[in-house]
Amino acid sequence: MTNNSSTFCKFNEDFKYILLPVSYALVFVVGLALNAMALYVIVFRTKRWKPSTIYMFNLTMCDTLYIFTLPFLIYYYADENDWPFSEPVCKLIRFLFYSNLYGSILFLCCISLHRFVGICYPVRSLNWISARQARLVSVAVWACVLFCQAPVLYFVRTRDVDTERICYDTTSPELFEDFLVYSSIVSVLMFALPFMVVMVCYGLMVRKLLEPGWGSDRGMEGERGGLTARRSKQKSVKMIVIVLAAFMLCFLPFHLTRSLYYSFRYTRQVDPSQISCRLLEASSVAYKVTRPLASANSCVDPILYFLAGQDARSNLTKRSKLPSPKPNTVSR
């Protein structure tokens, strides 16, 4: 961690040279196939883009760009932390890795907010939500992500150690204190706040969906209206389950273990007597184990599109059902 021998801890991290390449390779294969299918349906089989379609397209783009960074990391960790490329490439890969990770979080938040307004304020949502507004929100999200992740291009460094070149996931040891401040701010703004928004939205949505008369305020009366209300409720419940699973299983463990490891590392650097090397190593192992979970989100998001959207399934399965041309008849 530093040049001071009293704060230096040496970890045995051989497990990550198997765990990370294998898990990233699985995410690359499965995630690329699912996201390519989702993009195909959105771009080529969807004629009318609703606001939810626009958000889902941007979410899929985030996941796809994120997946394209994985082959570089697969090679790097399989070669036991020996970066074969230049420092600018290292900076770019880490920048894209985290930009698309947090882009996914923010677009999941947008999708949740969109569904919340449609369920809890069905009449007002007709004026509040439009495709044009969704496009403006998407541009704002991309601008926010790129701005907040730009410091990664400064912090990420490479360093030659013996015969290997390290591409730091964080930053060089001498800049770690500044990086810790930056990382903490990003975690609050781009994970903790969106996570709280999603939880509040879903809590209010569940309460609304459990109301006995839900659906009547949307003009869904009669047998056909009741069927539409049930389908809308099922769609909302599926979305709630999938998005919460993405946050609770993919993003939350990653951010908790990372924050714990960073704080232990900083405390050890300031006062070695406060944190033992064994405790620091345990937090480092936990952090590295949860990193594949964050990557697995790229495989979960397309499931959200195909399971929670009736239009997506119909666009995927529909065939060319255009009526065959009738033979010309001669009028008499």
mmCIF file of C-alpha atoms in Angstrom:
data_model
loop_
_atom_site.group_PDB
_atom_site.id
_atom_site.type_symbol
_atom_site.label_atom_id
_atom_site.label_comp_id
_atom_site.label_asym_id
_atom_site.label_seq_id
_atom_site.Cartn_x
_atom_site.Cartn_y
_atom_site.Cartn_z
ATOM 1 C CA MET A 1 0.000 0.000 0.000
ATOM 2 C CA THR A 2 2.835 2.433 0.795
ATOM 3 C CA ASN A 3 6.591 2.333 0.956
ATOM 4 C CA ASN A 4 6.419 2.224 4.747
ATOM 5 C CA SER A 5 7.052 -1.372 5.784
ATOM 6 C CA SER A 6 4.829 -1.002 8.874
ATOM 7 C CA THR A 7 1.753 -0.457 6.687
ATOM 8 C CA PHE A 8 2.623 -2.916 3.923
ATOM 9 C CA CYS A 9 0.425 -6.006 3.625
ATOM 10 C CA LYS A 10 1.066 -8.804 1.184
ATOM 11 C CA PHE A 11 -2.004 -10.744 0.054
ATOM 12 C CA ASN A 12 -2.327 -14.084 -1.636
ATOM 13 C CA GLU A 13 -4.754 -13.239 -4.432
ATOM 14 C CA ASP A 14 -4.146 -16.171 -6.726
ATOM 15 C CA PHE A 15 -7.867 -17.013 -6.603
ATOM 16 C CA LYS A 16 -8.747 -13.911 -8.616
ATOM 17 C CA TYR A 17 -6.662 -15.106 -11.555
ATOM 18 C CA ILE A 18 -9.244 -17.870 -11.961
ATOM 19 C CA LEU A 19 -12.401 -16.256 -10.578
ATOM 20 C CA LEU A 20 -12.319 -13.021 -12.565
ATOM 21 C CA PRO A 21 -11.367 -14.372 -16.022
ATOM 22 C CA VAL A 22 -13.886 -17.225 -15.807
ATOM 23 C CA SER A 23 -16.746 -15.085 -14.475
ATOM 24 C CA TYR A 24 -16.043 -12.229 -16.898
ATOM 25 C CA ALA A 25 -15.910 -14.709 -19.795
ATOM 26 C CA LEU A 26 -19.304 -16.133 -18.824
ATOM 27 C CA VAL A 27 -20.799 -12.655 -18.541
ATOM 28 C CA PHE A 28 -19.283 -11.729 -21.896
ATOM 29 C CA VAL A 29 -20.789 -14.711 -23.738
ATOM 30 C CA VAL A 30 -24.210 -14.723 -22.084
ATOM 31 C CA GLY A 31 -24.539 -10.955 -21.786
ATOM 32 C CA LEU A 32 -23.481 -10.302 -25.369
ATOM 33 C CA ALA A 33 -26.026 -12.803 -26.706
ATOM 34 C CA LEU A 34 -28.904 -11.442 -24.590
ATOM 35 C CA ASN A 35 -28.142 -7.785 -25.218
ATOM 36 C CA ALA A 36 -27.640 -8.348 -28.947
ATOM 37 C CA MET A 37 -31.068 -9.972 -29.058
ATOM 38 C CA ALA A 38 -32.599 -7.084 -27.111
ATOM 39 C CA LEU A 39 -30.996 -4.508 -29.407
ATOM 40 C CA TYR A 40 -32.222 -6.398 -32.456
ATOM 41 C CA VAL A 41 -35.806 -6.389 -31.184
ATOM 42 C CA ILE A 42 -35.687 -2.727 -30.157
ATOM 43 C CA VAL A 43 -34.049 -1.408 -33.325
ATOM 44 C CA PHE A 44 -35.500 -3.647 -36.034
ATOM 45 C CA ARG A 45 -38.778 -5.009 -34.653
ATOM 46 C CA THR A 46 -40.160 -2.077 -32.679
ATOM 47 C CA LYS A 47 -41.980 0.462 -34.813
ATOM 48 C CA ARG A 48 -43.177 2.872 -32.138
ATOM 49 C CA TRP A 49 -40.695 3.854 -29.465
ATOM 50 C CA LYS A 50 -42.394 4.576 -26.164
ATOM 51 C CA PRO A 51 -40.525 6.314 -23.308
ATOM 52 C CA SER A 52 -39.901 2.910 -21.716
ATOM 53 C CA THR A 53 -38.410 1.698 -25.024
ATOM 54 C CA ILE A 54 -36.045 4.670 -25.116
ATOM 55 C CA TYR A 55 -34.829 4.006 -21.573
ATOM 56 C CA MET A 56 -34.446 0.296 -22.306
ATOM 57 C CA PHE A 57 -32.450 1.039 -25.462
ATOM 58 C CA ASN A 58 -30.023 3.222 -23.500
ATOM 59 C CA LEU A 59 -29.781 0.614 -20.754
ATOM 60 C CA THR A 60 -28.983 -2.063 -23.326
ATOM 61 C CA MET A 61 -26.354 0.181 -24.914
ATOM 62 C CA CYS A 62 -24.725 0.662 -21.498
ATOM 63 C CA ASP A 63 -24.615 -3.078 -20.934
ATOM 64 C CA THR A 64 -23.273 -3.773 -24.436
ATOM 65 C CA LEU A 65 -20.474 -1.195 -24.174
ATOM 66 C CA TYR A 66 -19.671 -2.519 -20.709
ATOM 67 C CA ILE A 67 -19.430 -6.070 -22.074
ATOM 68 C CA PHE A 68 -16.978 -4.972 -24.764
ATOM 69 C CA THR A 69 -14.497 -3.930 -22.057
ATOM 70 C CA LEU A 70 -14.449 -7.408 -20.525
ATOM 71 C CA PRO A 71 -12.098 -9.139 -23.024
ATOM 72 C CA PHE A 72 -9.317 -6.719 -22.028
ATOM 73 C CA LEU A 73 -9.854 -7.514 -18.346
ATOM 74 C CA ILE A 74 -10.171 -11.246 -19.030
ATOM 75 C CA TYR A 75 -6.739 -11.211 -20.674
ATOM 76 C CA TYR A 76 -5.259 -8.999 -17.946
ATOM 77 C CA TYR A 77 -6.347 -11.154 -14.996
ATOM 78 C CA ALA A 78 -5.698 -14.439 -16.824
ATOM 79 C CA ASP A 79 -2.131 -13.204 -17.346
ATOM 80 C CA GLU A 80 -1.896 -12.501 -13.593
ATOM 81 C CA ASN A 81 -1.979 -8.712 -13.570
ATOM 82 C CA ASP A 82 0.335 -8.113 -16.505
ATOM 83 C CA TRP A 83 -1.144 -5.326 -18.643
ATOM 84 C CA PRO A 84 0.078 -5.691 -22.246
ATOM 85 C CA PHE A 85 -1.269 -2.374 -23.504
ATOM 86 C CA SER A 86 -0.408 1.276 -22.954
ATOM 87 C CA GLU A 87 -1.495 3.471 -20.047
ATOM 88 C CA PRO A 88 -4.083 5.400 -22.149
ATOM 89 C CA VAL A 89 -5.775 2.097 -23.032
ATOM 90 C CA CYS A 90 -5.814 1.166 -19.335
ATOM 91 C CA LYS A 91 -7.445 4.487 -18.493
ATOM 92 C CA LEU A 92 -10.014 4.098 -21.280
ATOM 93 C CA ILE A 93 -11.005 0.555 -20.311
ATOM 94 C CA ARG A 94 -11.462 1.450 -16.637
ATOM 95 C CA PHE A 95 -13.376 4.593 -17.615
ATOM 96 C CA LEU A 96 -15.753 2.688 -19.897
ATOM 97 C CA PHE A 97 -16.106 -0.099 -17.342
ATOM 98 C CA TYR A 98 -17.373 2.201 -14.593
ATOM 99 C CA SER A 99 -19.222 4.639 -16.864
ATOM 100 C CA ASN A 100 -21.427 1.921 -18.264
ATOM 101 C CA LEU A 101 -21.839 0.283 -14.864
ATOM 102 C CA TYR A 102 -23.238 3.488 -13.359
ATOM 103 C CA GLY A 103 -25.117 4.267 -16.547
ATOM 104 C CA SER A 104 -26.977 0.990 -16.065
ATOM 105 C CA ILE A 105 -27.872 1.959 -12.505
ATOM 106 C CA LEU A 106 -29.234 5.356 -13.529
ATOM 107 C CA PHE A 107 -31.262 4.007 -16.455
ATOM 108 C CA LEU A 108 -32.754 1.325 -14.207
ATOM 109 C CA CYS A 109 -33.753 4.194 -11.930
ATOM 110 C CA CYS A 110 -35.336 6.015 -14.902
ATOM 111 C CA ILE A 111 -37.311 2.922 -15.887
ATOM 112 C CA SER A 112 -38.523 2.540 -12.303
ATOM 113 C CA LEU A 113 -39.577 6.191 -12.068
ATOM 114 C CA HIS A 114 -41.390 5.933 -15.404
ATOM 115 C CA ARG A 115 -43.346 2.885 -14.240
ATOM 116 C CA PHE A 116 -44.056 4.497 -10.863
ATOM 117 C CA VAL A 117 -45.646 7.555 -12.472
ATOM 118 C CA GLY A 118 -47.706 5.378 -14.793
ATOM 119 C CA ILE A 119 -49.048 3.262 -11.923
ATOM 120 C CA CYS A 120 -49.560 5.863 -9.210
ATOM 121 C CA TYR A 121 -50.520 8.855 -11.389
ATOM 122 C CA PRO A 122 -52.079 7.314 -14.512
ATOM 123 C CA VAL A 123 -53.971 10.403 -15.658
ATOM 124 C CA ARG A 124 -51.242 12.952 -15.002
ATOM 125 C CA SER A 125 -48.646 10.691 -16.591
ATOM 126 C CA LEU A 126 -50.242 11.342 -19.984
ATOM 127 C CA ASN A 127 -48.934 14.905 -19.793
ATOM 128 C CA TRP A 128 -45.783 14.234 -17.767
ATOM 129 C CA ILE A 129 -44.264 11.476 -19.883
ATOM 130 C CA SER A 130 -43.491 11.610 -23.581
ATOM 131 C CA ALA A 131 -40.898 10.174 -25.943
ATOM 132 C CA ARG A 132 -39.294 13.602 -26.315
ATOM 133 C CA GLN A 133 -38.913 13.986 -22.549
ATOM 134 C CA ALA A 134 -37.461 10.486 -22.317
ATOM 135 C CA ARG A 135 -34.848 11.384 -24.930
ATOM 136 C CA LEU A 136 -33.915 14.554 -23.020
ATOM 137 C CA VAL A 137 -33.637 12.627 -19.765
ATOM 138 C CA SER A 138 -31.440 10.028 -21.483
ATOM 139 C CA VAL A 139 -29.091 12.712 -22.785
ATOM 140 C CA ALA A 140 -28.910 14.200 -19.276
ATOM 141 C CA VAL A 141 -28.093 10.787 -17.784
ATOM 142 C CA TRP A 142 -25.269 10.193 -20.256
ATOM 143 C CA ALA A 143 -23.866 13.682 -19.600
ATOM 144 C CA CYS A 144 -24.011 13.097 -15.832
ATOM 145 C CA VAL A 145 -22.291 9.714 -16.085
ATOM 146 C CA LEU A 146 -19.496 10.941 -18.346
ATOM 147 C CA PHE A 147 -18.913 14.019 -16.170
ATOM 148 C CA CYS A 148 -18.824 12.057 -12.908
ATOM 149 C CA GLN A 149 -16.558 9.348 -14.318
ATOM 150 C CA ALA A 150 -14.126 11.712 -16.045
ATOM 151 C CA PRO A 151 -11.781 11.780 -12.970
ATOM 152 C CA VAL A 152 -11.172 8.068 -13.553
ATOM 153 C CA LEU A 153 -9.066 9.098 -16.550
ATOM 154 C CA TYR A 154 -6.815 10.995 -14.131
ATOM 155 C CA PHE A 155 -6.679 8.515 -11.253
ATOM 156 C CA VAL A 156 -6.105 5.292 -13.185
ATOM 157 C CA ARG A 157 -2.396 4.626 -13.715
ATOM 158 C CA THR A 158 -0.089 1.857 -14.798
ATOM 159 C CA ARG A 159 3.148 0.926 -13.041
ATOM 160 C CA ASP A 160 5.922 -1.450 -13.938
ATOM 161 C CA VAL A 161 6.682 -3.870 -11.100
ATOM 162 C CA ASP A 162 9.501 -6.331 -11.788
ATOM 163 C CA THR A 163 8.641 -7.773 -15.197
ATOM 164 C CA GLU A 164 4.918 -6.951 -15.033
ATOM 165 C CA ARG A 165 2.872 -3.855 -15.743
ATOM 166 C CA ILE A 166 -0.033 -3.231 -13.362
ATOM 167 C CA CYS A 167 -3.204 -1.468 -14.543
ATOM 168 C CA TYR A 168 -4.631 -0.125 -11.288
ATOM 169 C CA ASP A 169 -8.334 -0.663 -10.707
ATOM 170 C CA THR A 170 -8.258 2.281 -8.286
ATOM 171 C CA THR A 171 -5.172 4.466 -8.550
ATOM 172 C CA SER A 172 -1.525 4.530 -7.554
ATOM 173 C CA PRO A 173 -0.859 4.321 -3.779
ATOM 174 C CA GLU A 174 0.191 7.962 -3.467
ATOM 175 C CA LEU A 175 -3.159 9.161 -4.885
ATOM 176 C CA PHE A 176 -5.359 6.741 -2.979
ATOM 177 C CA GLU A 177 -6.499 9.256 -0.352
ATOM 178 C CA ASP A 178 -7.855 11.610 -3.016
ATOM 179 C CA PHE A 179 -9.363 8.672 -4.893
ATOM 180 C CA LEU A 180 -11.186 7.560 -1.743
ATOM 181 C CA VAL A 181 -12.953 10.928 -1.494
ATOM 182 C CA TYR A 182 -13.916 10.812 -5.154
ATOM 183 C CA SER A 183 -15.111 7.198 -4.964
ATOM 184 C CA SER A 184 -17.241 7.922 -1.899
ATOM 185 C CA ILE A 185 -18.979 10.851 -3.618
ATOM 186 C CA VAL A 186 -19.663 8.778 -6.737
ATOM 187 C CA SER A 187 -21.039 5.885 -4.686
ATOM 188 C CA VAL A 188 -23.494 8.197 -2.917
ATOM 189 C CA LEU A 189 -24.606 10.125 -6.008
ATOM 190 C CA MET A 190 -24.721 7.283 -8.518
ATOM 191 C CA PHE A 191 -25.676 4.302 -6.376
ATOM 192 C CA ALA A 192 -27.043 5.161 -2.938
ATOM 193 C CA LEU A 193 -29.438 7.905 -4.111
ATOM 194 C CA PRO A 194 -30.785 5.946 -7.132
ATOM 195 C CA PHE A 195 -31.188 2.884 -4.899
ATOM 196 C CA MET A 196 -33.217 4.907 -2.377
ATOM 197 C CA VAL A 197 -35.362 6.348 -5.189
ATOM 198 C CA VAL A 198 -36.048 2.862 -6.550
ATOM 199 C CA MET A 199 -36.973 1.503 -3.112
ATOM 200 C CA VAL A 200 -39.366 4.389 -2.394
ATOM 201 C CA CYS A 201 -40.984 4.108 -5.848
ATOM 202 C CA TYR A 202 -41.503 0.390 -5.529
ATOM 203 C CA GLY A 203 -42.880 0.687 -2.019
ATOM 204 C CA LEU A 204 -45.497 3.171 -3.231
ATOM 205 C CA MET A 205 -46.196 1.067 -6.326
ATOM 206 C CA VAL A 206 -46.817 -2.068 -4.274
ATOM 207 C CA ARG A 207 -49.191 -0.174 -1.991
ATOM 208 C CA LYS A 208 -51.061 1.160 -5.025
ATOM 209 C CA LEU A 209 -51.266 -2.224 -6.740
ATOM 210 C CA LEU A 210 -52.669 -3.831 -3.583
ATOM 211 C CA GLU A 211 -55.602 -1.404 -3.452
ATOM 212 C CA PRO A 212 -58.875 -3.280 -4.157
ATOM 213 C CA GLY A 213 -60.117 -0.750 -6.711
ATOM 214 C CA TRP A 214 -56.852 -0.414 -8.630
ATOM 215 C CA GLY A 215 -57.532 -0.263 -12.350
ATOM 216 C CA SER A 216 -60.906 1.426 -12.164
ATOM 217 C CA ASP A 217 -59.241 4.828 -11.960
ATOM 218 C CA ARG A 218 -57.523 4.009 -15.249
ATOM 219 C CA GLY A 219 -60.797 3.419 -17.035
ATOM 220 C CA MET A 220 -60.330 -0.357 -16.899
ATOM 221 C CA GLU A 221 -63.855 -1.548 -16.320
ATOM 222 C CA GLY A 222 -65.601 -4.624 -17.590
ATOM 223 C CA GLU A 223 -64.123 -7.988 -18.533
ATOM 224 C CA ARG A 224 -61.658 -6.594 -21.055
ATOM 225 C CA GLY A 225 -60.590 -3.807 -18.703
ATOM 226 C CA GLY A 226 -60.088 -6.285 -15.885
ATOM 227 C CA LEU A 227 -57.828 -8.397 -18.103
ATOM 228 C CA THR A 228 -55.810 -5.314 -19.062
ATOM 229 C CA ALA A 229 -55.471 -4.357 -15.398
ATOM 230 C CA ARG A 230 -54.237 -7.838 -14.473
ATOM 231 C CA ARG A 231 -51.675 -7.793 -17.267
ATOM 232 C CA SER A 232 -50.463 -4.360 -16.227
ATOM 233 C CA LYS A 233 -50.179 -5.530 -12.624
ATOM 234 C CA GLN A 234 -48.241 -8.657 -13.626
ATOM 235 C CA LYS A 235 -45.923 -6.561 -15.777
ATOM 236 C CA SER A 236 -45.264 -4.181 -12.882
ATOM 237 C CA VAL A 237 -44.661 -6.989 -10.392
ATOM 238 C CA LYS A 238 -42.150 -8.659 -12.734
ATOM 239 C CA MET A 239 -40.329 -5.390 -13.186
ATOM 240 C CA ILE A 240 -40.192 -4.783 -9.428
ATOM 241 C CA VAL A 241 -38.774 -8.254 -8.781
ATOM 242 C CA ILE A 242 -36.138 -8.091 -11.550
ATOM 243 C CA VAL A 243 -34.918 -4.562 -10.778
ATOM 244 C CA LEU A 244 -34.745 -5.235 -7.038
ATOM 245 C CA ALA A 245 -32.834 -8.440 -7.760
ATOM 246 C CA ALA A 246 -30.367 -6.449 -9.878
ATOM 247 C CA PHE A 247 -29.808 -3.935 -7.080
ATOM 248 C CA MET A 248 -29.796 -6.370 -4.148
ATOM 249 C CA LEU A 249 -27.740 -9.148 -5.757
ATOM 250 C CA CYS A 250 -25.496 -7.262 -8.193
ATOM 251 C CA PHE A 251 -24.942 -3.678 -7.089
ATOM 252 C CA LEU A 252 -25.429 -3.652 -3.314
ATOM 253 C CA PRO A 253 -22.849 -6.352 -2.359
ATOM 254 C CA PHE A 254 -20.312 -4.804 -4.742
ATOM 255 C CA HIS A 255 -20.632 -1.295 -3.302
ATOM 256 C CA LEU A 256 -20.741 -2.445 0.319
ATOM 257 C CA THR A 257 -17.634 -4.625 0.080
ATOM 258 C CA ARG A 258 -15.782 -2.034 -1.995
ATOM 259 C CA SER A 259 -16.528 0.735 0.509
ATOM 260 C CA LEU A 260 -15.468 -1.526 3.362
ATOM 261 C CA TYR A 261 -12.207 -2.458 1.655
ATOM 262 C CA TYR A 262 -11.384 1.129 0.730
ATOM 263 C CA SER A 263 -12.061 2.387 4.262
ATOM 264 C CA PHE A 264 -9.984 -0.405 5.840
ATOM 265 C CA ARG A 265 -7.164 0.265 3.399
ATOM 266 C CA TYR A 266 -7.161 3.979 4.177
ATOM 267 C CA THR A 267 -7.309 3.359 7.940
ATOM 268 C CA ARG A 268 -4.425 0.908 7.671
ATOM 269 C CA GLN A 269 -2.433 3.459 5.726
ATOM 270 C CA VAL A 270 -3.025 6.188 8.335
ATOM 271 C CA ASP A 271 -2.755 4.038 11.480
ATOM 272 C CA PRO A 272 -1.584 0.435 10.976
ATOM 273 C CA SER A 273 -2.527 -0.498 14.549
ATOM 274 C CA GLN A 274 -6.256 0.014 13.850
ATOM 275 C CA ILE A 275 -6.638 -2.567 11.063
ATOM 276 C CA SER A 276 -4.775 -5.865 10.903
ATOM 277 C CA CYS A 277 -3.499 -7.281 7.644
ATOM 278 C CA ARG A 278 -5.790 -10.280 8.056
ATOM 279 C CA LEU A 279 -8.872 -8.071 8.297
ATOM 280 C CA LEU A 280 -7.738 -6.017 5.336
ATOM 281 C CA GLU A 281 -7.160 -9.179 3.323
ATOM 282 C CA ALA A 282 -10.626 -10.489 4.206
ATOM 283 C CA SER A 283 -12.241 -7.256 2.985
ATOM 284 C CA SER A 284 -10.155 -7.387 -0.200
ATOM 285 C CA VAL A 285 -11.267 -10.960 -0.897
ATOM 286 C CA ALA A 286 -14.921 -10.056 -0.293
ATOM 287 C CA TYR A 287 -14.633 -7.105 -2.666
ATOM 288 C CA LYS A 288 -13.089 -9.189 -5.440
ATOM 289 C CA VAL A 289 -15.685 -11.929 -5.011
ATOM 290 C CA THR A 290 -18.529 -9.435 -5.500
ATOM 291 C CA ARG A 291 -17.053 -7.837 -8.620
ATOM 292 C CA PRO A 292 -18.416 -10.598 -10.887
ATOM 293 C CA LEU A 293 -21.842 -10.011 -9.321
ATOM 294 C CA ALA A 294 -21.794 -6.418 -10.530
ATOM 295 C CA SER A 295 -20.848 -7.632 -14.002
ATOM 296 C CA ALA A 296 -23.687 -10.162 -13.984
ATOM 297 C CA ASN A 297 -26.129 -7.262 -14.092
ATOM 298 C CA SER A 298 -25.449 -7.110 -17.836
ATOM 299 C CA CYS A 299 -27.200 -10.462 -18.111
ATOM 300 C CA VAL A 300 -30.096 -9.476 -15.851
ATOM 301 C CA ASP A 301 -31.159 -6.293 -17.678
ATOM 302 C CA PRO A 302 -32.213 -8.012 -20.945
ATOM 303 C CA ILE A 303 -34.341 -10.376 -18.850
ATOM 304 C CA LEU A 304 -36.117 -7.277 -17.555
ATOM 305 C CA TYR A 305 -36.903 -6.274 -21.130
ATOM 306 C CA PHE A 306 -38.179 -9.654 -22.281
ATOM 307 C CA LEU A 307 -40.115 -10.690 -19.156
ATOM 308 C CA ALA A 308 -41.561 -7.380 -18.003
ATOM 309 C CA GLY A 309 -42.616 -6.128 -21.436
ATOM 310 C CA GLN A 310 -45.537 -7.570 -23.339
ATOM 311 C CA ASP A 311 -44.505 -5.594 -26.432
ATOM 312 C CA ALA A 312 -40.984 -7.019 -26.321
ATOM 313 C CA ARG A 313 -42.212 -10.616 -26.352
ATOM 314 C CA SER A 314 -44.686 -9.971 -29.126
ATOM 315 C CA ASN A 315 -42.053 -8.175 -31.232
ATOM 316 C CA LEU A 316 -39.632 -11.061 -30.719
ATOM 317 C CA THR A 317 -42.050 -13.847 -31.560
ATOM 318 C CA LYS A 318 -44.139 -12.257 -34.250
ATOM 319 C CA ARG A 319 -43.732 -13.505 -37.762
ATOM 320 C CA SER A 320 -44.587 -11.907 -41.005
ATOM 321 C CA LYS A 321 -48.330 -11.990 -40.614
ATOM 322 C CA LEU A 322 -49.224 -9.652 -43.395
ATOM 323 C CA PRO A 323 -52.316 -10.881 -45.201
ATOM 324 C CA SER A 324 -51.593 -12.503 -48.512
ATOM 325 C CA PRO A 325 -52.617 -10.337 -51.411
ATOM 326 C CA LYS A 326 -55.979 -11.226 -52.794
ATOM 327 C CA PRO A 327 -56.241 -11.997 -56.473
ATOM 328 C CA ASN A 328 -57.349 -9.093 -58.532
ATOM 329 C CA THR A 329 -61.000 -9.200 -59.323
ATOM 330 C CA VAL A 330 -62.634 -7.614 -62.287
ATOM 331 C CA SER A 331 -65.577 -5.498 -61.429
ATOM 332 C CA ARG A 332 -68.693 -6.195 -63.412
#
